[in-house]
Every structure is written in C-alpha cells, then in structure tokens.
mmCIF file of C-alpha atoms in Angstrom:
data_model
loop_
_atom_site.group_PDB
_atom_site.id
_atom_site.type_symbol
_atom_site.label_atom_id
_atom_site.label_comp_id
_atom_site.label_asym_id
_atom_site.label_seq_id
_atom_site.Cartn_x
_atom_site.Cartn_y
_atom_site.Cartn_z
ATOM 1 C CA UNK A 21 8.802 -29.604 68.416
ATOM 2 C CA UNK A 22 6.106 -30.438 70.954
ATOM 3 C CA UNK A 23 2.479 -29.589 70.212
ATOM 4 C CA UNK A 24 -1.007 -30.567 71.315
ATOM 5 C CA UNK A 25 -2.565 -32.557 68.479
ATOM 6 C CA UNK A 26 -6.012 -34.092 68.052
ATOM 7 C CA UNK A 27 -7.094 -36.632 65.452
ATOM 8 C CA UNK A 28 -10.843 -36.706 66.047
ATOM 9 C CA UNK A 29 -13.646 -34.714 67.656
ATOM 10 C CA UNK A 30 -14.448 -35.659 71.243
ATOM 11 C CA UNK A 31 -13.867 -34.716 74.886
ATOM 12 C CA UNK A 32 -10.582 -33.312 76.219
ATOM 13 C CA UNK A 33 -8.970 -36.762 76.201
ATOM 14 C CA UNK A 34 -8.346 -36.404 72.421
ATOM 15 C CA UNK A 35 -5.708 -33.722 73.097
ATOM 16 C CA UNK A 36 -2.360 -35.474 72.698
ATOM 17 C CA UNK A 37 1.061 -34.045 73.651
ATOM 18 C CA UNK A 38 2.995 -35.019 70.531
ATOM 19 C CA UNK A 39 6.145 -34.507 68.462
ATOM 20 C CA UNK A 40 5.558 -32.732 65.140
ATOM 21 C CA UNK A 41 7.689 -30.940 62.565
ATOM 22 C CA UNK A 42 8.504 -27.260 63.096
ATOM 23 C CA UNK A 43 6.426 -25.379 60.474
ATOM 24 C CA UNK A 44 8.122 -23.571 57.562
ATOM 25 C CA UNK A 45 7.480 -19.907 56.789
ATOM 26 C CA UNK A 46 6.272 -18.646 53.436
ATOM 27 C CA UNK A 47 6.265 -15.168 51.921
ATOM 28 C CA UNK A 48 5.156 -12.418 54.351
ATOM 29 C CA UNK A 49 5.208 -14.835 57.309
ATOM 30 C CA UNK A 50 7.149 -15.118 60.593
ATOM 31 C CA UNK A 51 8.190 -18.096 62.708
ATOM 32 C CA UNK A 52 7.520 -17.446 66.386
ATOM 33 C CA UNK A 53 8.789 -19.351 69.433
ATOM 34 C CA UNK A 54 5.747 -19.415 71.701
ATOM 35 C CA UNK A 55 6.053 -18.453 75.371
ATOM 36 C CA UNK A 56 2.352 -18.640 76.280
ATOM 37 C CA UNK A 57 -0.908 -19.230 74.469
ATOM 38 C CA UNK A 58 -4.429 -18.693 75.751
ATOM 39 C CA UNK A 59 -7.369 -21.080 75.867
ATOM 40 C CA UNK A 60 -10.556 -19.613 74.431
ATOM 41 C CA UNK A 61 -14.072 -21.008 74.388
ATOM 42 C CA UNK A 62 -13.771 -21.210 70.600
ATOM 43 C CA UNK A 63 -11.103 -23.889 71.164
ATOM 44 C CA UNK A 64 -13.666 -26.037 72.980
ATOM 45 C CA UNK A 65 -16.118 -25.670 70.122
ATOM 46 C CA UNK A 66 -13.468 -26.584 67.582
ATOM 47 C CA UNK A 67 -12.276 -29.590 69.600
ATOM 48 C CA UNK A 68 -15.811 -30.972 69.799
ATOM 49 C CA UNK A 69 -16.629 -30.366 66.127
ATOM 50 C CA UNK A 70 -19.091 -27.513 66.639
ATOM 51 C CA UNK A 71 -17.150 -25.156 64.371
ATOM 52 C CA UNK A 72 -17.297 -27.210 61.190
ATOM 53 C CA UNK A 73 -15.268 -30.027 59.674
ATOM 54 C CA UNK A 74 -11.873 -30.898 61.092
ATOM 55 C CA UNK A 75 -8.746 -31.064 58.980
ATOM 56 C CA UNK A 76 -6.928 -33.703 61.050
ATOM 57 C CA UNK A 77 -4.402 -33.849 62.551
ATOM 58 C CA UNK A 78 -5.503 -30.587 64.151
ATOM 59 C CA UNK A 79 -3.701 -28.133 66.440
ATOM 60 C CA UNK A 80 -6.012 -25.822 68.384
ATOM 61 C CA UNK A 81 -5.417 -22.279 69.586
ATOM 62 C CA UNK A 82 -6.160 -18.776 68.318
ATOM 63 C CA UNK A 83 -3.378 -16.590 69.668
ATOM 64 C CA UNK A 84 0.106 -16.621 71.140
ATOM 65 C CA UNK A 85 2.782 -14.449 72.730
ATOM 66 C CA UNK A 86 6.425 -15.123 72.014
ATOM 67 C CA UNK A 87 9.577 -14.184 70.119
ATOM 68 C CA UNK A 88 10.244 -13.983 66.397
ATOM 69 C CA UNK A 89 12.938 -16.539 65.472
ATOM 70 C CA UNK A 90 12.711 -16.383 61.675
ATOM 71 C CA UNK A 91 11.493 -13.743 59.221
ATOM 72 C CA UNK A 92 11.934 -12.920 55.554
ATOM 73 C CA UNK A 93 14.559 -10.414 54.383
ATOM 74 C CA UNK A 94 12.038 -7.651 53.695
ATOM 75 C CA UNK A 95 9.933 -8.314 56.814
ATOM 76 C CA UNK A 96 8.919 -5.528 59.226
ATOM 77 C CA UNK A 97 9.906 -7.994 61.987
ATOM 78 C CA UNK A 98 13.372 -8.978 63.168
ATOM 79 C CA UNK A 99 14.704 -11.997 65.026
ATOM 80 C CA UNK A 100 14.225 -11.353 68.741
ATOM 81 C CA UNK A 101 11.134 -9.149 68.439
ATOM 82 C CA UNK A 102 8.638 -9.769 71.234
ATOM 83 C CA UNK A 103 5.185 -10.167 69.685
ATOM 84 C CA UNK A 104 1.615 -11.312 69.979
ATOM 85 C CA UNK A 105 0.135 -13.103 66.990
ATOM 86 C CA UNK A 106 -2.772 -14.997 65.495
ATOM 87 C CA UNK A 107 -0.986 -18.049 64.023
ATOM 88 C CA UNK A 108 -1.990 -19.890 60.854
ATOM 89 C CA UNK A 109 -2.516 -23.440 62.080
ATOM 90 C CA UNK A 110 -3.130 -23.340 65.812
ATOM 91 C CA UNK A 111 -1.095 -22.046 68.746
ATOM 92 C CA UNK A 112 -0.828 -25.004 71.154
ATOM 93 C CA UNK A 113 2.744 -25.581 69.991
ATOM 94 C CA UNK A 114 6.350 -24.596 70.681
ATOM 95 C CA UNK A 115 6.672 -22.858 67.309
ATOM 96 C CA UNK A 116 4.008 -21.250 65.110
ATOM 97 C CA UNK A 117 3.850 -19.474 61.755
ATOM 98 C CA UNK A 118 1.798 -16.311 61.339
ATOM 99 C CA UNK A 119 0.981 -13.885 58.538
ATOM 100 C CA UNK A 120 2.844 -10.614 59.169
ATOM 101 C CA UNK A 121 -0.498 -8.742 59.102
ATOM 102 C CA UNK A 122 -1.509 -10.757 62.173
ATOM 103 C CA UNK A 123 1.699 -10.206 64.173
ATOM 104 C CA UNK A 124 2.045 -7.200 66.497
ATOM 105 C CA UNK A 125 5.107 -6.036 68.442
ATOM 106 C CA UNK A 126 4.803 -5.657 72.217
ATOM 107 C CA UNK A 127 6.977 -3.543 74.537
ATOM 108 C CA UNK A 128 9.525 -5.081 76.911
ATOM 109 C CA UNK A 129 7.476 -3.805 79.850
ATOM 110 C CA UNK A 130 4.538 -6.074 78.980
ATOM 111 C CA UNK A 131 4.978 -9.589 80.367
ATOM 112 C CA UNK A 132 4.417 -12.567 78.077
ATOM 113 C CA UNK A 133 1.739 -13.823 80.478
ATOM 114 C CA UNK A 134 -0.312 -10.635 80.274
ATOM 115 C CA UNK A 135 0.384 -10.346 76.547
ATOM 116 C CA UNK A 136 -0.847 -13.897 75.935
ATOM 117 C CA UNK A 137 -4.057 -13.211 77.838
ATOM 118 C CA UNK A 138 -5.027 -10.274 75.677
ATOM 119 C CA UNK A 139 -4.952 -10.743 71.853
ATOM 120 C CA UNK A 140 -8.286 -12.395 71.108
ATOM 121 C CA UNK A 141 -10.321 -10.948 73.952
ATOM 122 C CA UNK A 142 -8.985 -7.378 73.963
ATOM 123 C CA UNK A 143 -8.939 -6.780 70.208
ATOM 124 C CA UNK A 144 -12.396 -8.347 69.886
ATOM 125 C CA UNK A 145 -13.773 -6.323 72.817
ATOM 126 C CA UNK A 146 -12.395 -3.028 71.549
ATOM 127 C CA UNK A 147 -13.981 -3.551 68.130
ATOM 128 C CA UNK A 148 -17.293 -4.661 69.670
ATOM 129 C CA UNK A 149 -17.502 -1.574 71.894
ATOM 130 C CA UNK A 150 -16.201 1.162 69.630
ATOM 131 C CA UNK A 151 -16.864 0.022 66.054
ATOM 132 C CA UNK A 152 -19.878 -2.292 66.265
ATOM 133 C CA UNK A 153 -21.741 -1.092 69.390
ATOM 134 C CA UNK A 154 -20.486 2.510 69.116
ATOM 135 C CA UNK A 155 -20.900 3.071 72.849
ATOM 136 C CA UNK A 156 -21.671 6.508 74.283
ATOM 137 C CA UNK A 157 -20.973 7.818 77.794
ATOM 138 C CA UNK A 158 -24.713 8.137 78.458
ATOM 139 C CA UNK A 159 -25.442 4.475 77.639
ATOM 140 C CA UNK A 160 -26.616 1.692 79.881
ATOM 141 C CA UNK A 161 -25.178 -1.542 78.505
ATOM 142 C CA UNK A 162 -25.582 -5.228 79.292
ATOM 143 C CA UNK A 163 -22.597 -7.574 78.966
ATOM 144 C CA UNK A 164 -23.457 -11.259 78.990
ATOM 145 C CA UNK A 165 -20.965 -13.797 80.359
ATOM 146 C CA UNK A 166 -19.234 -10.942 82.156
ATOM 147 C CA UNK A 167 -16.838 -13.164 84.123
ATOM 148 C CA UNK A 168 -15.378 -14.822 81.025
ATOM 149 C CA UNK A 169 -12.356 -13.641 79.059
ATOM 150 C CA UNK A 170 -14.203 -11.379 76.609
ATOM 151 C CA UNK A 171 -16.693 -10.302 79.282
ATOM 152 C CA UNK A 172 -13.886 -9.310 81.671
ATOM 153 C CA UNK A 173 -12.379 -7.204 78.912
ATOM 154 C CA UNK A 174 -15.673 -5.633 77.794
ATOM 155 C CA UNK A 175 -16.498 -4.520 81.337
ATOM 156 C CA UNK A 176 -13.122 -2.866 81.892
ATOM 157 C CA UNK A 177 -12.913 -1.194 78.473
ATOM 158 C CA UNK A 178 -16.490 0.083 78.770
ATOM 159 C CA UNK A 179 -15.798 1.721 82.129
ATOM 160 C CA UNK A 180 -12.453 3.061 80.896
ATOM 161 C CA UNK A 181 -14.387 4.713 78.061
ATOM 162 C CA UNK A 182 -16.786 6.349 80.511
ATOM 163 C CA UNK A 183 -19.949 4.280 79.952
ATOM 164 C CA UNK A 184 -22.492 5.413 82.535
ATOM 165 C CA UNK A 185 -23.875 2.056 83.615
ATOM 166 C CA UNK A 186 -22.585 -1.467 82.976
ATOM 167 C CA UNK A 187 -24.779 -4.447 83.858
ATOM 168 C CA UNK A 188 -22.977 -7.789 83.786
ATOM 169 C CA UNK A 189 -24.636 -11.190 83.697
ATOM 170 C CA UNK A 190 -23.129 -14.373 85.149
ATOM 171 C CA UNK A 191 -24.164 -18.002 85.262
ATOM 172 C CA UNK A 192 -23.303 -18.199 88.961
ATOM 173 C CA UNK A 193 -23.903 -15.260 91.304
ATOM 174 C CA UNK A 194 -20.756 -16.276 93.228
ATOM 175 C CA UNK A 195 -18.877 -14.437 90.462
ATOM 176 C CA UNK A 196 -20.583 -11.147 91.379
ATOM 177 C CA UNK A 197 -17.655 -9.702 93.362
ATOM 178 C CA UNK A 198 -15.177 -10.558 90.610
ATOM 179 C CA UNK A 199 -17.249 -8.753 87.965
ATOM 180 C CA UNK A 200 -17.905 -5.751 90.228
ATOM 181 C CA UNK A 201 -14.176 -5.465 90.909
ATOM 182 C CA UNK A 202 -13.673 -5.188 87.139
ATOM 183 C CA UNK A 203 -15.952 -2.131 87.198
ATOM 184 C CA UNK A 204 -19.491 -3.396 86.580
ATOM 185 C CA UNK A 205 -22.165 -1.329 88.317
ATOM 186 C CA UNK A 206 -24.702 -4.148 88.608
ATOM 187 C CA UNK A 207 -24.270 -7.932 88.364
ATOM 188 C CA UNK A 208 -27.115 -10.414 87.979
ATOM 189 C CA UNK A 209 -27.882 -13.885 86.652
ATOM 190 C CA UNK A 210 -29.397 -14.825 83.304
ATOM 191 C CA UNK A 211 -32.672 -15.565 85.076
ATOM 192 C CA UNK A 212 -33.067 -11.991 86.318
ATOM 193 C CA UNK A 213 -31.253 -9.724 83.847
ATOM 194 C CA UNK A 214 -34.380 -8.600 81.940
ATOM 195 C CA UNK A 215 -36.033 -7.425 85.121
ATOM 196 C CA UNK A 216 -32.812 -5.831 86.395
ATOM 197 C CA UNK A 217 -32.077 -3.996 83.117
ATOM 198 C CA UNK A 218 -35.606 -2.570 82.992
ATOM 199 C CA UNK A 219 -35.461 -1.513 86.638
ATOM 200 C CA UNK A 220 -32.066 0.176 86.150
ATOM 201 C CA UNK A 221 -33.384 2.176 83.179
ATOM 202 C CA UNK A 222 -36.859 3.199 84.392
ATOM 203 C CA UNK A 223 -38.333 0.597 82.024
ATOM 204 C CA UNK A 224 -36.620 2.170 79.000
ATOM 205 C CA UNK A 225 -34.256 -0.765 78.423
ATOM 206 C CA UNK A 226 -30.531 -1.047 77.776
ATOM 207 C CA UNK A 227 -29.005 0.896 74.877
ATOM 208 C CA UNK A 228 -26.578 -1.857 73.868
ATOM 209 C CA UNK A 229 -26.453 -5.547 74.779
ATOM 210 C CA UNK A 230 -23.392 -7.684 74.048
ATOM 211 C CA UNK A 231 -24.409 -11.315 73.543
ATOM 212 C CA UNK A 232 -21.997 -14.221 73.071
ATOM 213 C CA UNK A 233 -24.408 -16.780 74.513
ATOM 214 C CA UNK A 234 -27.318 -16.818 72.010
ATOM 215 C CA UNK A 235 -30.209 -19.293 72.458
ATOM 216 C CA UNK A 236 -32.795 -18.077 74.949
ATOM 217 C CA UNK A 237 -30.494 -15.268 76.096
ATOM 218 C CA UNK A 238 -30.857 -13.573 72.700
ATOM 219 C CA UNK A 239 -34.654 -13.700 72.878
ATOM 220 C CA UNK A 240 -34.641 -12.383 76.456
ATOM 221 C CA UNK A 241 -32.233 -9.604 75.503
ATOM 222 C CA UNK A 242 -34.791 -8.229 73.072
ATOM 223 C CA UNK A 243 -37.218 -7.985 76.014
ATOM 224 C CA UNK A 244 -35.003 -5.331 77.631
ATOM 225 C CA UNK A 245 -33.431 -3.565 74.638
ATOM 226 C CA UNK A 246 -34.355 0.114 74.358
ATOM 227 C CA UNK A 247 -35.838 1.894 71.356
ATOM 228 C CA UNK A 248 -33.002 2.594 68.903
ATOM 229 C CA UNK A 249 -30.925 0.084 70.871
ATOM 230 C CA UNK A 250 -28.380 -2.342 69.455
ATOM 231 C CA UNK A 251 -27.992 -6.053 70.143
ATOM 232 C CA UNK A 252 -24.410 -7.062 69.320
ATOM 233 C CA UNK A 253 -24.241 -10.787 68.612
ATOM 234 C CA UNK A 254 -20.767 -12.344 68.548
ATOM 235 C CA UNK A 255 -21.074 -15.972 69.615
ATOM 236 C CA UNK A 256 -23.291 -18.845 70.697
ATOM 237 C CA UNK A 257 -21.643 -20.478 73.686
ATOM 238 C CA UNK A 258 -25.023 -21.974 74.625
ATOM 239 C CA UNK A 259 -24.748 -24.126 71.502
ATOM 240 C CA UNK A 260 -28.121 -22.902 70.264
ATOM 241 C CA UNK A 261 -29.010 -20.159 67.820
ATOM 242 C CA UNK A 262 -30.935 -17.146 69.049
ATOM 243 C CA UNK A 263 -33.988 -16.133 67.045
ATOM 244 C CA UNK A 264 -35.845 -12.924 66.408
ATOM 245 C CA UNK A 265 -38.651 -11.650 64.183
ATOM 246 C CA UNK A 266 -38.416 -8.720 61.803
ATOM 247 C CA UNK A 267 -41.160 -7.091 63.886
ATOM 248 C CA UNK A 268 -38.716 -7.103 66.826
ATOM 249 C CA UNK A 269 -36.634 -4.461 65.087
ATOM 250 C CA UNK A 270 -38.340 -2.284 62.491
ATOM 251 C CA UNK A 271 -41.048 -0.495 64.462
ATOM 252 C CA UNK A 272 -38.785 -0.056 67.512
ATOM 253 C CA UNK A 273 -35.895 1.245 65.369
ATOM 254 C CA UNK A 274 -33.633 -1.309 67.042
ATOM 255 C CA UNK A 275 -30.891 -3.160 65.246
ATOM 256 C CA UNK A 276 -28.946 -6.383 65.530
ATOM 257 C CA UNK A 277 -25.293 -6.446 64.509
ATOM 258 C CA UNK A 278 -23.019 -9.438 64.203
ATOM 259 C CA UNK A 279 -19.245 -9.642 64.370
ATOM 260 C CA UNK A 280 -16.646 -12.400 64.161
ATOM 261 C CA UNK A 281 -12.957 -11.909 64.875
ATOM 262 C CA UNK A 282 -12.221 -15.151 63.001
ATOM 263 C CA UNK A 283 -13.946 -13.885 59.853
ATOM 264 C CA UNK A 284 -12.068 -10.592 60.128
ATOM 265 C CA UNK A 285 -8.692 -12.324 60.593
ATOM 266 C CA UNK A 286 -9.398 -14.293 57.427
ATOM 267 C CA UNK A 287 -10.926 -11.659 55.167
ATOM 268 C CA UNK A 288 -9.817 -8.259 56.498
ATOM 269 C CA UNK A 289 -6.702 -8.761 58.680
ATOM 270 C CA UNK A 290 -5.470 -5.207 58.091
ATOM 271 C CA UNK A 291 -8.433 -3.971 60.150
ATOM 272 C CA UNK A 292 -6.806 -5.366 63.300
ATOM 273 C CA UNK A 293 -3.433 -3.543 63.373
ATOM 274 C CA UNK A 294 -4.709 -0.122 64.557
ATOM 275 C CA UNK A 295 -6.852 -1.807 67.220
ATOM 276 C CA UNK A 296 -3.952 -3.992 68.395
ATOM 277 C CA UNK A 297 -1.807 -0.851 68.752
ATOM 278 C CA UNK A 298 -4.453 0.815 70.940
ATOM 279 C CA UNK A 299 -5.038 -2.141 73.249
ATOM 280 C CA UNK A 300 -1.301 -2.826 73.628
ATOM 281 C CA UNK A 301 -0.889 0.810 74.744
ATOM 282 C CA UNK A 302 -3.761 0.403 77.221
ATOM 283 C CA UNK A 303 -2.151 -2.709 78.720
ATOM 284 C CA UNK A 304 1.351 -1.198 78.726
ATOM 285 C CA UNK A 305 0.078 1.834 80.663
ATOM 286 C CA UNK A 306 -1.632 -0.559 83.118
ATOM 287 C CA UNK A 307 -4.981 1.193 82.697
ATOM 288 C CA UNK A 308 -6.316 -2.338 82.416
ATOM 289 C CA UNK A 309 -5.075 -5.748 83.461
ATOM 290 C CA UNK A 310 -6.673 -9.010 82.524
ATOM 291 C CA UNK A 311 -7.011 -11.380 85.488
ATOM 292 C CA UNK A 312 -5.413 -14.766 84.829
ATOM 293 C CA UNK A 313 -7.408 -17.627 86.323
ATOM 294 C CA UNK A 314 -4.881 -20.461 85.852
ATOM 295 C CA UNK A 315 -1.711 -21.277 83.943
ATOM 296 C CA UNK A 316 -1.191 -24.884 82.812
ATOM 297 C CA UNK A 317 1.870 -26.418 81.179
ATOM 298 C CA UNK A 318 1.281 -27.154 77.497
ATOM 299 C CA UNK A 319 1.203 -30.912 78.124
ATOM 300 C CA UNK A 320 -1.767 -30.385 80.464
ATOM 301 C CA UNK A 321 -3.958 -28.703 77.828
ATOM 302 C CA UNK A 322 -6.712 -31.254 78.487
ATOM 303 C CA UNK A 323 -6.976 -30.064 82.108
ATOM 304 C CA UNK A 324 -7.207 -26.467 80.884
ATOM 305 C CA UNK A 325 -10.088 -27.453 78.582
ATOM 306 C CA UNK A 326 -11.878 -29.226 81.428
ATOM 307 C CA UNK A 327 -11.615 -26.065 83.543
ATOM 308 C CA UNK A 328 -13.036 -23.917 80.736
ATOM 309 C CA UNK A 329 -15.912 -26.360 80.247
ATOM 310 C CA UNK A 330 -16.676 -26.379 83.985
ATOM 311 C CA UNK A 331 -17.252 -22.576 83.815
ATOM 312 C CA UNK A 332 -15.692 -22.552 87.276
ATOM 313 C CA UNK A 333 -13.088 -19.872 86.604
ATOM 314 C CA UNK A 334 -12.765 -16.099 86.369
ATOM 315 C CA UNK A 335 -10.598 -14.389 83.757
ATOM 316 C CA UNK A 336 -8.202 -16.043 81.309
ATOM 317 C CA UNK A 337 -6.725 -19.541 81.216
ATOM 318 C CA UNK A 338 -3.212 -19.808 79.725
ATOM 319 C CA UNK A 339 -0.876 -22.565 78.536
ATOM 320 C CA UNK A 340 2.841 -22.156 79.277
ATOM 321 C CA UNK A 341 4.796 -23.505 76.344
#
C-alpha cells in the first residue's frame, strides 16, 4: 500500500510517499481502507519531534474515515461498514488497523469528507465543553485559536448548547468574519482579549477559558478569568509552557483543568464511544458542519503540513487517500 513515511524529525520535506506492507489485524482490531484522513496540529508537533522520541519509520495521523475491509469473527464490525477511527500506527496510509474500541460506525448520509474532518476535533471539543469545562447557558467563555479545527468546533458546539456569550481569539483579525459566522459573539486578537473579556463581563471576567496555545496566553488568560472560573488547558501550540502560581487559584476559587485526547485514547478508550455517538448524531442532523479549508491528495501531505504551519487557513485540512 501507499503511505506517508518519515525517517527523521525535520521540516515537511521528510514526508515521503512510499510503499509499505498492509498492516495485519490482531484480536479486537479492524482493518480499514481509508477514504480521507485529517491533518491536525499534533501531526506537526510529532513530525518535528516536539511530542517525544520517534519510533522510525513513522506514519503520522490521528484519525481516519473509511470502510472496514477485515474484522475478526466475533467483531461488532462487518466488512463494508462505514466508520471513523483512531488508528494504531498513524492514518496517512491507504489501510490502517484500529482497536475496535476506537472505531465508530457512521451513517450513509454522512460524507467521508465531513466524517474525516470531525473525529479528533469534535470528540475533543464535546468533552472539553461538557465534561471538563461543564459549560452553563449563563456563561461567558473565551475560546483561543477559534479559527482552527478544534476552535471552529468549540464555537459551534458552545452556541448549539446555548452558551450566552462566546469570545473567540485569532492570530489574524482577518479571520474575524469566519469565526463570527461559526457563531462567536465577539472576535479579537491575542493582544486585546484580556481587555475585551473584561469589558464584555463588566470587569467580572470569563467563566471558562479554553486554551490550546499556552505560553503567554495562559498567563494572560488568568488576568481575565472570573472568580470560580475554570481555565481548561489542552495544548501548547505556542511551543512554550504556560505558568501560574498557586496564589492565582486558591483565594479566587478558580481552577485549572487539563485534558488530552491522546492520553484518553491510550488509557480510557471506552470513554469515547458515547461521545462519538452524540457528535455523529449532531453532524448527521446537520446541526453543525465543519468547514473544510483544503483537501490534498495523500502524496501531497507535505503541502498540507506547510499550510497548517502557515496558519493561513480556516477550518480543517484533509488528505484524500
């Protein structure tokens, strides 16, 4: 089969369109023929070595949409089932193997393109909003990186759930209309969000802030987080850790919560099935759609990575396999 393989950490030029063996399934696993896979910022971090040691040769990719082509006799899946999945060893490939706990059936009415755009960002966003942040209708929330894949999803799901006020931050104010069209009430840049959040809340601060950027953005977020508020930390796309002092939280009754979808896939995969069912229903009913910025052929994965790194896109970037 064809796959995108890398043999060292470096820029996008290390992504090689190569021939590799089709993987074999083990117990409680499925073989899936991939139709589309998505490119996530985590892929960039892994390609460049910012997510730990590489086990080369390495195939990137977190999620895929496709068709089951092989399953075990006692499997809940059958040949021909349309599914989304979190594969074992990367998804930039024509065929992938996935643990049955991380495979979810999709209806015929949901296109593979839309299905491929959603697994990582929609399941993560739903958990962040409802389980970690525990949003309420009366909340004012801040969503950092609101034009990205997870940000686009957080904004739409928050408004679908009836959140009173959503403030989205962007690196470039040219993305303001895109984020407002998703449902955000206010859009601002990282330079001004503290001032904007305080102004929008009569100096009380935001109830929940969703931060995947870290670095200085984490510190600034604490400057506009309300009493009893929650800072939800789920990434560090800035490449720098955010810091805080214990005095930032105890006397103000504020809290900081962390969440990782990767950790949950590894240690508690069964937690994802009920969430996947809910978000698939939301997409099937077209209450939400995830804008697709660009679709590249698999062999052009390097160009897809360059687009992600440029930050000059809105929505999801897909690879057609």
